Short mmCIF file of C-alpha atoms in Angstrom, two decimals:
data_model
loop_
_atom_site.label_atom_id
_atom_site.label_comp_id
_atom_site.label_asym_id
_atom_site.label_seq_id
_atom_site.Cartn_x
_atom_site.Cartn_y
_atom_site.Cartn_z
CA MET A 28 124.67 77.72 -25.53
CA LEU A 29 126.97 74.86 -26.46
CA GLU A 30 125.72 71.38 -25.72
CA ASP A 31 128.71 70.56 -23.51
CA VAL A 32 128.11 73.76 -21.51
CA GLU A 33 124.48 72.74 -20.91
CA ARG A 34 125.70 69.35 -19.74
CA TRP A 35 128.33 71.02 -17.54
CA LEU A 36 125.70 73.22 -15.93
CA SER A 37 123.72 70.14 -14.93
CA THR A 38 126.73 68.19 -13.61
CA ARG A 39 129.16 70.79 -12.29
CA SER A 40 126.90 73.51 -10.83
CA TRP A 41 125.83 72.90 -7.26
CA SER A 42 124.40 74.59 -4.18
CA VAL A 43 126.23 74.86 -0.88
CA GLU A 44 123.45 72.72 0.66
CA ASP A 45 124.45 69.79 -1.54
CA ARG A 46 127.42 69.00 0.69
CA PRO A 47 126.65 69.14 4.43
CA LEU A 48 129.51 70.13 6.71
CA LYS A 49 129.70 66.65 8.24
CA LYS A 50 130.28 65.19 4.79
CA LEU A 51 133.12 67.66 4.15
CA ILE A 52 134.82 66.89 7.45
CA ALA A 53 134.61 63.16 6.76
CA ALA A 54 136.01 63.61 3.25
CA LYS A 55 138.84 65.79 4.50
CA ARG A 56 139.83 63.21 7.10
CA SER A 57 139.64 60.31 4.67
CA THR A 58 141.83 62.02 2.08
CA GLY A 59 144.22 63.65 4.54
CA SER A 60 143.81 66.96 2.71
CA THR A 61 144.70 70.33 4.21
CA VAL A 62 142.89 73.60 3.49
CA SER A 63 144.28 77.13 3.47
CA VAL A 64 142.12 80.26 3.22
CA VAL A 65 143.79 83.37 1.80
CA LEU A 66 142.42 86.90 2.13
CA PRO A 67 144.19 89.44 -0.10
CA ALA A 68 143.76 92.77 1.68
CA LEU A 69 144.42 96.45 1.03
CA ASN A 70 142.86 98.89 3.49
CA GLU A 71 140.04 96.58 4.61
CA GLU A 72 140.05 97.19 8.38
CA ALA A 73 136.26 97.59 8.38
CA THR A 74 135.55 94.04 7.19
CA VAL A 75 138.62 91.78 7.39
CA GLY A 76 138.29 91.11 11.12
CA ASP A 77 134.70 89.90 10.86
CA ILE A 78 135.59 87.52 8.02
CA VAL A 79 138.51 86.02 9.94
CA THR A 80 136.38 85.71 13.08
CA VAL A 81 133.65 83.76 11.28
CA ILE A 82 136.15 81.39 9.66
CA ARG A 83 137.93 80.68 12.94
CA ARG A 84 134.73 80.35 14.97
CA GLU A 85 132.85 78.10 12.53
CA LEU A 86 135.50 76.22 10.54
CA MET A 87 138.64 76.00 12.70
CA THR A 88 137.52 74.27 15.89
CA ALA A 89 138.13 70.83 17.34
CA LYS A 90 134.58 69.89 16.35
CA VAL A 91 134.77 71.45 12.87
CA PRO A 92 138.42 71.27 11.68
CA LEU A 93 137.71 72.13 8.05
CA VAL A 94 140.22 74.97 7.63
CA ASP A 95 143.84 74.49 8.70
CA GLU A 96 145.06 78.07 8.30
CA VAL A 97 143.65 81.50 7.48
CA VAL A 98 146.25 83.89 6.09
CA VAL A 99 145.77 87.58 5.35
CA ILE A 100 148.22 88.93 2.77
CA ASP A 101 148.50 92.68 3.31
CA SER A 102 149.54 94.43 0.12
CA GLY A 103 150.50 97.75 1.70
CA SER A 104 147.54 98.93 3.76
CA THR A 105 147.75 102.38 5.33
CA ASP A 106 144.96 101.66 7.82
CA ARG A 107 144.76 99.05 10.60
CA THR A 108 144.07 96.07 8.34
CA SER A 109 147.02 94.04 9.63
CA GLU A 110 146.30 94.75 13.30
CA VAL A 111 142.60 93.95 12.99
CA ALA A 112 143.26 90.73 11.07
CA ALA A 113 145.87 89.55 13.58
CA ALA A 114 143.62 90.37 16.54
CA ALA A 115 140.89 88.24 14.96
CA GLY A 116 143.28 85.30 14.73
CA ALA A 117 144.68 85.37 11.21
CA ARG A 118 148.31 84.91 10.34
CA VAL A 119 149.22 88.18 8.65
CA VAL A 120 151.99 88.31 6.05
CA HIS A 121 153.06 91.40 4.17
CA ARG A 122 153.22 90.96 0.42
CA ASP A 123 156.79 92.32 0.25
CA ALA A 124 158.03 89.77 2.78
CA ILE A 125 157.17 86.90 0.44
CA LEU A 126 159.80 86.13 -2.18
CA PRO A 127 161.73 89.37 -1.56
CA ARG A 128 164.18 88.51 -4.35
CA ILE A 129 161.50 89.61 -6.83
CA PRO A 130 160.31 93.21 -6.25
CA ALA A 131 156.55 93.25 -5.73
CA LEU A 132 154.22 94.87 -8.23
CA PRO A 133 150.88 96.45 -7.28
CA GLY A 134 147.83 94.36 -7.98
CA LYS A 135 145.58 91.65 -6.62
CA GLY A 136 147.03 88.91 -8.81
CA GLU A 137 150.48 89.60 -7.44
CA VAL A 138 149.22 88.97 -3.91
CA LEU A 139 147.45 85.74 -4.86
CA TRP A 140 150.55 84.46 -6.66
CA ARG A 141 152.81 85.14 -3.68
CA SER A 142 150.31 83.56 -1.31
CA LEU A 143 151.26 80.13 -2.66
CA LEU A 144 154.63 80.58 -0.94
CA ALA A 145 153.00 81.71 2.31
CA THR A 146 150.56 78.79 2.64
CA ARG A 147 150.76 75.01 2.87
CA GLY A 148 147.27 73.70 2.10
CA ASP A 149 146.59 71.10 -0.57
CA VAL A 150 143.47 73.14 -1.27
CA VAL A 151 143.77 76.94 -1.37
CA ALA A 152 140.65 79.09 -1.08
CA PHE A 153 140.70 82.79 -1.95
CA VAL A 154 138.19 85.14 -0.30
CA ASP A 155 138.03 88.90 -0.89
CA ALA A 156 138.54 90.90 2.30
CA ASP A 157 135.81 93.49 1.64
CA LEU A 158 132.81 91.17 2.06
CA LYS A 159 130.01 92.33 4.34
CA GLU A 160 127.62 90.02 6.22
CA PHE A 161 130.12 87.23 5.60
CA SER A 162 128.97 83.62 5.89
CA ALA A 163 131.09 80.50 6.31
CA ASP A 164 129.15 79.14 3.32
CA PHE A 165 131.52 81.09 1.10
CA VAL A 166 134.33 78.79 2.23
CA THR A 167 132.48 75.50 2.63
CA GLY A 168 130.83 75.98 -0.75
CA ILE A 169 134.02 76.40 -2.75
CA VAL A 170 136.18 73.82 -0.96
CA GLY A 171 133.43 71.19 -0.76
CA PRO A 172 133.70 69.74 -4.29
CA LEU A 173 137.50 69.66 -4.04
CA LEU A 174 137.28 67.50 -0.91
CA THR A 175 134.56 65.16 -2.16
CA ASP A 176 135.22 64.85 -5.92
CA PRO A 177 138.75 63.99 -7.10
CA GLY A 178 137.82 65.02 -10.64
CA VAL A 179 137.33 68.69 -9.70
CA ASP A 180 140.34 71.02 -9.63
CA LEU A 181 138.87 74.55 -9.41
CA VAL A 182 135.58 75.84 -7.96
CA LYS A 183 134.12 79.33 -8.31
CA ALA A 184 131.44 80.72 -6.02
CA MET A 185 128.29 82.03 -7.65
CA TYR A 186 125.87 84.39 -5.96
CA ASP A 187 123.53 87.34 -6.34
CA ARG A 188 125.34 90.70 -6.35
CA PRO A 189 123.01 93.56 -5.35
CA LEU A 190 124.08 97.14 -6.01
CA GLY A 191 122.64 99.05 -3.09
CA ALA A 192 118.96 98.15 -2.99
CA ALA A 193 118.93 96.95 -6.61
CA ALA A 194 119.03 93.16 -6.85
CA GLY A 195 121.30 91.68 -9.49
CA GLU A 196 122.82 95.00 -10.56
CA GLY A 197 126.31 94.33 -9.19
CA GLY A 198 129.03 92.76 -11.30
CA ARG A 199 129.03 95.49 -13.90
CA VAL A 200 132.47 94.59 -15.29
CA THR A 201 131.36 90.97 -15.52
CA GLU A 202 128.33 91.83 -17.63
CA LEU A 203 129.92 94.53 -19.80
CA MET A 204 133.39 93.05 -20.34
CA ALA A 205 134.07 89.54 -19.07
CA ARG A 206 130.89 87.77 -20.11
CA PRO A 207 130.98 89.01 -23.72
CA LEU A 208 134.67 88.07 -23.98
CA LEU A 209 134.10 84.57 -22.65
CA ASN A 210 131.00 83.93 -24.77
CA MET A 211 132.71 85.06 -27.95
CA HIS A 212 136.21 83.65 -27.46
CA TRP A 213 135.93 80.88 -24.85
CA PRO A 214 132.29 79.77 -25.14
CA ARG A 215 132.93 76.64 -23.05
CA LEU A 216 133.29 79.00 -20.07
CA ALA A 217 129.95 80.70 -20.77
CA GLY A 218 128.25 78.77 -17.96
CA PHE A 219 130.10 80.53 -15.16
CA VAL A 220 127.72 82.86 -13.34
CA GLN A 221 130.47 84.89 -11.65
CA PRO A 222 133.65 84.44 -13.71
CA LEU A 223 135.33 87.45 -12.05
CA GLY A 224 134.20 86.68 -8.50
CA GLY A 225 136.96 86.79 -5.90
CA GLU A 226 135.79 83.71 -4.00
CA TYR A 227 137.15 80.49 -5.46
CA ALA A 228 139.25 77.52 -4.46
CA ALA A 229 141.60 75.20 -6.29
CA ARG A 230 144.01 72.41 -5.74
CA ARG A 231 147.55 73.59 -5.15
CA SER A 232 148.65 71.15 -7.84
CA LEU A 233 146.73 73.27 -10.36
CA LEU A 234 147.50 76.74 -8.99
CA GLU A 235 151.24 76.14 -8.99
CA ARG A 236 151.14 75.42 -12.74
CA LEU A 237 149.22 78.58 -13.70
CA PRO A 238 150.66 81.98 -14.65
CA PHE A 239 149.15 84.82 -12.62
CA PRO A 240 148.34 88.21 -14.18
CA VAL A 241 149.42 90.65 -11.49
CA GLY A 242 146.31 92.83 -11.61
CA TYR A 243 142.55 92.55 -12.01
CA GLY A 244 142.87 90.15 -14.93
CA VAL A 245 143.85 87.31 -12.60
CA GLU A 246 140.39 85.73 -12.33
CA LEU A 247 139.70 85.67 -16.07
CA GLY A 248 143.23 84.52 -16.82
CA MET A 249 143.00 81.72 -14.29
CA LEU A 250 139.72 80.42 -15.74
CA VAL A 251 140.98 80.45 -19.31
CA ASP A 252 144.31 78.84 -18.45
CA ALA A 253 142.69 76.21 -16.23
CA LEU A 254 140.29 75.31 -19.04
CA HIS A 255 143.21 74.61 -21.35
CA LEU A 256 145.22 72.81 -18.68
CA VAL A 257 142.65 70.51 -17.04
CA GLY A 258 139.49 70.79 -19.15
CA LEU A 259 135.94 71.97 -18.50
CA ASP A 260 134.87 68.99 -16.39
CA ALA A 261 137.58 69.78 -13.83
CA LEU A 262 135.96 73.20 -13.24
CA ALA A 263 132.82 73.79 -11.18
CA GLN A 264 130.71 76.42 -9.43
CA VAL A 265 128.66 76.49 -6.24
CA ASP A 266 125.77 78.79 -5.29
CA VAL A 267 126.51 80.38 -1.90
CA GLY A 268 123.69 82.93 -1.77
CA VAL A 269 124.28 86.69 -1.76
CA ARG A 270 127.54 88.63 -1.91
CA ARG A 271 127.62 92.11 -0.40
CA HIS A 272 130.76 94.20 -0.63
CA ARG A 273 132.17 97.65 -1.25
CA HIS A 274 131.48 98.77 -4.82
CA GLN A 275 133.96 100.81 -6.84
CA ASP A 276 133.20 103.89 -8.90
CA GLY A 277 132.82 103.91 -12.67
CA GLN A 278 136.34 105.03 -13.46
CA ALA A 279 137.87 102.31 -11.28
CA LEU A 280 135.70 99.81 -13.14
CA GLY A 281 137.02 101.20 -16.41
CA ARG A 282 140.59 100.52 -15.34
CA MET A 283 139.59 97.05 -14.21
CA SER A 284 137.99 96.39 -17.60
CA ALA A 285 141.13 97.48 -19.42
CA ALA A 286 143.24 95.04 -17.40
CA ILE A 287 140.79 92.23 -18.10
CA TYR A 288 140.78 93.00 -21.81
CA ARG A 289 144.57 92.95 -21.80
CA THR A 290 144.57 89.55 -20.10
CA ALA A 291 142.15 88.22 -22.72
CA GLN A 292 144.18 89.71 -25.56
CA LEU A 293 147.36 88.01 -24.39
CA ARG A 294 145.60 84.67 -24.30
CA LEU A 295 144.04 85.15 -27.71
CA ALA A 296 147.19 86.05 -29.59
CA ARG A 297 150.03 86.62 -27.12
CA GLY A 298 150.31 89.94 -28.92
CA HIS A 299 151.05 93.46 -27.75
CA LEU A 300 148.78 96.41 -27.20
CA ILE A 301 149.59 99.27 -29.53
CA ARG A 302 149.17 101.65 -26.60
CA PRO A 303 148.98 99.90 -23.21
CA VAL A 304 147.39 102.82 -21.36
CA LEU A 305 143.85 103.99 -20.62
CA THR A 306 142.82 107.65 -20.59
CA GLN A 307 139.78 108.69 -18.56
CA PHE A 308 138.29 112.10 -17.88
CA GLU A 309 137.35 113.99 -14.73
CA ARG A 310 135.70 117.38 -14.57
CA GLY A 311 137.99 120.00 -13.09
CA GLU A 312 137.93 123.78 -12.74
CA GLY A 313 138.79 124.22 -16.40
CA GLY A 314 136.49 121.56 -17.78
CA PHE A 315 137.18 117.89 -18.41
CA GLU A 316 140.72 116.92 -17.56
CA PRO A 317 142.42 113.74 -18.83
CA ARG A 318 143.89 111.17 -16.45
CA THR A 319 146.01 108.44 -18.00
CA TYR A 320 146.69 105.10 -16.33
CA SER A 321 148.92 102.22 -17.31
CA VAL A 322 147.23 98.90 -18.08
CA ASP A 323 148.65 95.91 -16.21
CA LEU A 324 151.11 94.17 -18.51
CA GLU A 325 152.97 91.86 -16.18
CA GLU A 326 152.25 88.23 -15.49
CA ARG A 327 154.00 86.04 -12.95
CA PRO A 328 155.21 82.61 -14.09
CA PRO A 329 153.81 79.34 -12.77
CA MET A 330 155.04 78.88 -9.21
CA VAL A 331 156.63 75.55 -10.11
CA ASP A 332 159.17 77.59 -12.11
CA VAL A 333 160.26 79.59 -9.05
CA ALA A 334 163.34 78.16 -7.31
CA GLU A 335 162.26 79.11 -3.79
CA TYR A 336 158.93 77.34 -4.21
CA VAL A 337 160.52 74.21 -5.63
CA SER A 338 162.99 74.11 -2.71
CA ARG A 339 160.19 74.48 -0.18
CA GLN A 340 158.14 71.71 -1.73
CA ALA A 341 161.15 69.39 -1.70
CA ALA A 342 161.96 70.11 1.97
#
């Protein structure tokens, strides 16, 4: 491991217990900062309501005013995600209603990018909507350093990821794709425990300057671009315990890996894939049958280059 990564691990890796809630509230008041929590959601009626309920009950009260708004961005759910989230107290916004001038593309990164126009917080925290046994620590952990340390611009959560009863076996795409890519091509990011984790927070002033891959490459792309833009010491991670969520099947993970590789490739050479598709196989009545999927190619520009965002900020 690089010497500066070892130093970073000792100075920019913390536990959620390092910053008590009272300290965060005091820091928020003294700086006048505002905090938005964004949940990107697609068919998450089973879990989204519980997450919103915990955030509102524990972090949005007169006694604990840490979070100023919790916004669920629904990217086209066919279940009751929007109704459940609204009933729990979230402000629900449909992806297509944000920046309608630009037709929406499918993908998580697209939702996160558009969320910058649907929120106002100086600090924006992203939390996946499929978390089970959700704890407010996921929010306090990632926003804490941003409220207490002006030198930190982006914070990733780190945690154990069990796969069923097997401890530490989750995060298969991280271990098989993202971690090798980062260690070989961006070794200064090798200290991140969960580089692809969906729970992270950043200052709006950073997020609005980053391009957003529209699909699953958004987390890797954001880390790499933030490293180049603000440097390693402006990045941090906080241990928040255990993350339990709905796991995807192997083929879905394959498609995710292809999108992440594409994101890395663009940042390595800004080149073009010879064939930007991925073929997988499923057994059918006549044997193995091919299924071909497009690999996410699109990236959204930094939000500061979007006229509607600039106009809103100036208002």
